[in-house]
Short mmCIF file of C-alpha atoms in Angstrom, two decimals:
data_model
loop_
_atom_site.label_atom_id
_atom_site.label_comp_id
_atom_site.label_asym_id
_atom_site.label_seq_id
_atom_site.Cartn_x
_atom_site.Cartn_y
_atom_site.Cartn_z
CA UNK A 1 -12.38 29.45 20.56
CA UNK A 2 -8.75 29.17 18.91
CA UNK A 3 -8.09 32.32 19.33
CA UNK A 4 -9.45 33.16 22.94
CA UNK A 5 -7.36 30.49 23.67
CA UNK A 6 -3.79 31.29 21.97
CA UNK A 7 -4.91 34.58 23.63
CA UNK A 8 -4.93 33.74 27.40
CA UNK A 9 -1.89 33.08 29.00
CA UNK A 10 -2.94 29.65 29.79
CA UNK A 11 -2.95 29.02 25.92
CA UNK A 12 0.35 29.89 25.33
CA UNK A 13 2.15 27.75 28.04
CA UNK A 14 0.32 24.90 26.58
CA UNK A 15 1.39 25.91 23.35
CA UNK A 16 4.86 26.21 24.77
CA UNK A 17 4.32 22.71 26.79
CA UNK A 18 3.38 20.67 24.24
CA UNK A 19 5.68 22.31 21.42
CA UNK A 20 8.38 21.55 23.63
CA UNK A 21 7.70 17.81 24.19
CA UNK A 22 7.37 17.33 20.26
CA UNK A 23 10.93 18.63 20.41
CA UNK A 24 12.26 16.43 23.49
CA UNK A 25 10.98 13.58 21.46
CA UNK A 26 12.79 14.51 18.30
CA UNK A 27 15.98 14.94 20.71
CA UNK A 28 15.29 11.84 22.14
CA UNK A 29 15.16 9.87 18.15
CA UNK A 30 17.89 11.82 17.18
CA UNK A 31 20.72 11.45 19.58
CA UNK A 32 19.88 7.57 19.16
CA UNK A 33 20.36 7.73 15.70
CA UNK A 34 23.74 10.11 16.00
CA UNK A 35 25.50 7.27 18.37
CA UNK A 36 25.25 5.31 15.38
CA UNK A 37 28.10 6.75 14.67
CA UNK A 38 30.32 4.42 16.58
CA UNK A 39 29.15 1.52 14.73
CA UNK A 40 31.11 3.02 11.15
CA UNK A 41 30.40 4.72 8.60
CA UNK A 42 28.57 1.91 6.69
CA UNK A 43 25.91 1.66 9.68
CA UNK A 44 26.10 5.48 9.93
CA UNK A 45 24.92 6.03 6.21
CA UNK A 46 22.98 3.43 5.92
CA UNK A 47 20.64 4.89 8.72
CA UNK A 48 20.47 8.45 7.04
CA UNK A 49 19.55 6.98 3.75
CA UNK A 50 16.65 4.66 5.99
CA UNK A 51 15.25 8.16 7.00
CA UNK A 52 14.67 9.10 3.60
CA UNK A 53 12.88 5.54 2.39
CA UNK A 54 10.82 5.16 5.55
CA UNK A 55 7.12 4.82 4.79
CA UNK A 56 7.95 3.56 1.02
CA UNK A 57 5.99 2.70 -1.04
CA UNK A 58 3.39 4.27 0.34
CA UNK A 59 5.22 7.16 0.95
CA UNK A 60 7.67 8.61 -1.88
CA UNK A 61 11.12 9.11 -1.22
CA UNK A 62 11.95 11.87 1.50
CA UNK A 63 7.99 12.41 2.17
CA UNK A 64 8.22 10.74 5.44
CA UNK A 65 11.52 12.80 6.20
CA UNK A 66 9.70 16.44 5.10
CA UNK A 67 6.41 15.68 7.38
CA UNK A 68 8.54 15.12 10.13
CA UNK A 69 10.53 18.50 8.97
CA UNK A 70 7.25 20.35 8.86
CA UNK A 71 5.97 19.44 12.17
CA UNK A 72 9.25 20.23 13.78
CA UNK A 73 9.41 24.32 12.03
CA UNK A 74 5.59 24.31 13.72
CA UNK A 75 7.16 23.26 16.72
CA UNK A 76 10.20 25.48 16.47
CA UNK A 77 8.37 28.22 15.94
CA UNK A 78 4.78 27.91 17.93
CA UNK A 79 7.33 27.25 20.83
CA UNK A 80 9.16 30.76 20.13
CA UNK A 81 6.34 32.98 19.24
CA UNK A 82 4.45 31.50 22.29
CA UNK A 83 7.77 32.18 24.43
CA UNK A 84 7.96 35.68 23.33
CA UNK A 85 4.76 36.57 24.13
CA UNK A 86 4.66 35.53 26.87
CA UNK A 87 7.98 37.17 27.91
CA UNK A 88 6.87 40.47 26.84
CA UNK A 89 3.03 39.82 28.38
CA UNK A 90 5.62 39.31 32.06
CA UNK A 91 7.68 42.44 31.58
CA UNK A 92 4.10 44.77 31.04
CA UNK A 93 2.76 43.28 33.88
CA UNK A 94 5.91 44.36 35.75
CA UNK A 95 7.76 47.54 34.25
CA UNK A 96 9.76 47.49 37.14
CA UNK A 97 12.19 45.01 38.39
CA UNK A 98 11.40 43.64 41.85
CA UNK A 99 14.19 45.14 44.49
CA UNK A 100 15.27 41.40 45.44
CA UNK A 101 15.60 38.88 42.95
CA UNK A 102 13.91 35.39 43.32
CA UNK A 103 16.69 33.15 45.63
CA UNK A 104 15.58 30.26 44.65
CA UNK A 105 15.58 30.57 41.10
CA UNK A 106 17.84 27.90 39.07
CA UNK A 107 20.55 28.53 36.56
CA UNK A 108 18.35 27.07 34.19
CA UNK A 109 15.69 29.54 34.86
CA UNK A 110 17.42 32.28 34.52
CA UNK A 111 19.03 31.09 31.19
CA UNK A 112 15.58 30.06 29.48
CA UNK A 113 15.80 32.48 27.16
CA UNK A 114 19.33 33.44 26.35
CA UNK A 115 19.10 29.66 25.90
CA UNK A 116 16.27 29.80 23.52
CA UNK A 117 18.34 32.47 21.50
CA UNK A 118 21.53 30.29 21.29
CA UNK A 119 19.83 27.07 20.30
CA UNK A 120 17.86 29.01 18.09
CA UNK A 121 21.20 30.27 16.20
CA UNK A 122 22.52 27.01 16.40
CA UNK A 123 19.75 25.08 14.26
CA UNK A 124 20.37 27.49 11.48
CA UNK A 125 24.18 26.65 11.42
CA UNK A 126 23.53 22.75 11.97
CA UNK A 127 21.03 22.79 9.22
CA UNK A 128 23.67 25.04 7.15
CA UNK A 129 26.51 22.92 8.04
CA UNK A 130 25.18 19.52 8.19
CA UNK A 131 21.89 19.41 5.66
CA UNK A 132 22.37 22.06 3.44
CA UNK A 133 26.37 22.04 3.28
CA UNK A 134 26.61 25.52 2.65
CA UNK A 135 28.82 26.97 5.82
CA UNK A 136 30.58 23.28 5.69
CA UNK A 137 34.12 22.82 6.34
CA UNK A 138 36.80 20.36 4.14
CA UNK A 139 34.13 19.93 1.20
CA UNK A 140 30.21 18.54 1.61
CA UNK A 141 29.75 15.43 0.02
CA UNK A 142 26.26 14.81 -0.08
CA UNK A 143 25.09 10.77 0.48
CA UNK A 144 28.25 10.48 3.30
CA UNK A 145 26.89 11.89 5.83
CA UNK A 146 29.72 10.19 8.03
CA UNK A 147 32.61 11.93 6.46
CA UNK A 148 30.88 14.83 6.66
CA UNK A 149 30.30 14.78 10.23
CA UNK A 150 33.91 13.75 10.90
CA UNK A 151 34.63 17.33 9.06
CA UNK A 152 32.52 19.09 11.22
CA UNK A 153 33.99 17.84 14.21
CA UNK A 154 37.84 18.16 12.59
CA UNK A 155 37.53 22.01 13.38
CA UNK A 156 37.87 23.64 17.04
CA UNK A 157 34.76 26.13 16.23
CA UNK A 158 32.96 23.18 15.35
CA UNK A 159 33.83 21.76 18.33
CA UNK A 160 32.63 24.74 20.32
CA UNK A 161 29.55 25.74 18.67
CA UNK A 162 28.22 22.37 18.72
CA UNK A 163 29.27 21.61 22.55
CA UNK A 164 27.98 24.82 23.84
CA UNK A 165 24.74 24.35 22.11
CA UNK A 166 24.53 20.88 23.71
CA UNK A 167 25.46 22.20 27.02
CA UNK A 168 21.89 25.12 26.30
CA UNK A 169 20.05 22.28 25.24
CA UNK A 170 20.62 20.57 28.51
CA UNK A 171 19.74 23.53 30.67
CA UNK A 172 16.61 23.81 28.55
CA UNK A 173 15.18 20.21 28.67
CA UNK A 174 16.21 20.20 32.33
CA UNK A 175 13.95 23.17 33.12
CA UNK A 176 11.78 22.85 30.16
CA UNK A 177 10.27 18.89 31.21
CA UNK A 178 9.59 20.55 34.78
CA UNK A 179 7.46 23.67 33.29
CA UNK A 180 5.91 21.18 30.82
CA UNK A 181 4.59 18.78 33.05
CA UNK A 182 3.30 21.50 35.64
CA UNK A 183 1.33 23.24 32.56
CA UNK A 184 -0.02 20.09 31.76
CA UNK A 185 -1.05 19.20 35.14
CA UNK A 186 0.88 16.22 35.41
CA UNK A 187 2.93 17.60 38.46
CA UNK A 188 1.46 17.16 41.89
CA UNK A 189 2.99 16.66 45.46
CA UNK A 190 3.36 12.84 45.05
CA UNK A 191 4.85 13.05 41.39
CA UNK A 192 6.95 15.91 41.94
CA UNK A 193 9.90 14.36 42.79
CA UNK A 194 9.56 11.56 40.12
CA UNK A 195 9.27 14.60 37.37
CA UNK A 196 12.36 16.35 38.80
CA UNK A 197 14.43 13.08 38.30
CA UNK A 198 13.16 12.39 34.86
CA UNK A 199 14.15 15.60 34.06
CA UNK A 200 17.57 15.49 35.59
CA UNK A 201 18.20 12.20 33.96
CA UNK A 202 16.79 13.16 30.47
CA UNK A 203 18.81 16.47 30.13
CA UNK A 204 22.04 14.77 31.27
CA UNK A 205 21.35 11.62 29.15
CA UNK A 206 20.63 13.70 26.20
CA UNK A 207 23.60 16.36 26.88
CA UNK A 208 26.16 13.45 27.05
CA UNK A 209 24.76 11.08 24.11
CA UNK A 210 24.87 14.38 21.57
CA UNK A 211 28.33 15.32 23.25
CA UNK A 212 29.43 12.17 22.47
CA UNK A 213 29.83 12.60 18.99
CA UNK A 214 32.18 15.45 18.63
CA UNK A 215 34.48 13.91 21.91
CA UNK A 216 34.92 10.61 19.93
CA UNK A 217 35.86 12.82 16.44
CA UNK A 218 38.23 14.33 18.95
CA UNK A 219 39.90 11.54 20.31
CA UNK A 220 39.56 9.64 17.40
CA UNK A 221 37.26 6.84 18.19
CA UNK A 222 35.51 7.91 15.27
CA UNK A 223 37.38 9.13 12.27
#
């Protein structure tokens, strides 16, 4: 039954739906805990060492952290695999391209998946930069996560990367809570409205809290 079901098409846009709300939520957490930030480093590293002891004793140190880790690479990639298919399923169904493109068609529709590709790219350097500290800039220090943001945010490509990425996963949510909810058959001529405000509000609230962090390196607010 698993299987006729990852098969249809049906399958995979719930796989995609409900992948993709796992990662709104983690968004959601995680932007929270970022505007931390702006409270000092103190508050700032005490939170990041909190993520690691949360669940203790029951849970040993990190365990709590690497579920959550897990579950988010299942997301990650159920959500990609899912969205590739599916891409691929569209174009065989249609070799050819229709003569007039869709009018109506948003930005954000049209930039799912070059969207997909940069956010994709961008979690590897976060994680590389930020978790790992191997592409880091002005020396990793592990335990400050603080400082080592403020590095991060010292340099104009980190600037860039991480804005532009920000900007994708705006565009993404945006378009992303619509499809979801429609999949999912929450959407209906009464709600429809409602669901295209929440969705306007998250992806804006979301772009401008992450955003927020690399503008107040910037301008020194933080530093």
């Amino acid at each position: 039954m698993a299987r006729t079901v990852w098969n249809s098409t049906v399958g995979k846009k719930t796989v995609m739906a409900v992948s993709g709300l796992i990662m709104l939520l983690y968004l959601v957490v995680h932007m929270i805990g970022n505007l931390k930030i702006f409270f000092g480093a103190g508050e700032f590293n005490h939170y990041a060492h909190w993520l690691r002891t949360v669940g203790e004793p029951f849970m040993h140190y990190e365990w709590t952290l690497w579920l959550v880790r897990i579950v988010l690479v299942a997301a990650v990639v159920a959500h990609a695999v899912s969205a590739y298919q599916l891409s691929r399923r569209d174009i065989r169904a249609r070799p050819t391209k229709y003569v007039h493109k869709k009018a109506r068609a948003s930005y954000a529709t049209r930039t799912m998946r070059w969207g997909g590709i940069i956010l994709a790219l961008f979690i590897v350097w976060h994680v590389l930069d930020l978790t790992t500290g191997t592409v880091h800039s002005g020396g990793f220090q592990e335990g400050h996560p603080y400082q080592n943001v403020v590095d991060t945010f010292s340099t104009w490509y980190g600037n860039v990367i991480y804005i532009v990425a920000m900007l994708a996963v705006g565009l993404h949510v945006r378009h992303g809570f619509w499809s979801a909810a429609q999949t999912l058959g929450a959407g209906s001529r009464s709600r429809d409205r409602a669901l295209k405000i929440t969705a306007d509000v998250l992806a804006l609230v979301l772009t401008a809290g992450f955003i927020a962090v690399p503008v107040g390196v910037m301008t020194g607010v933080v530093s």
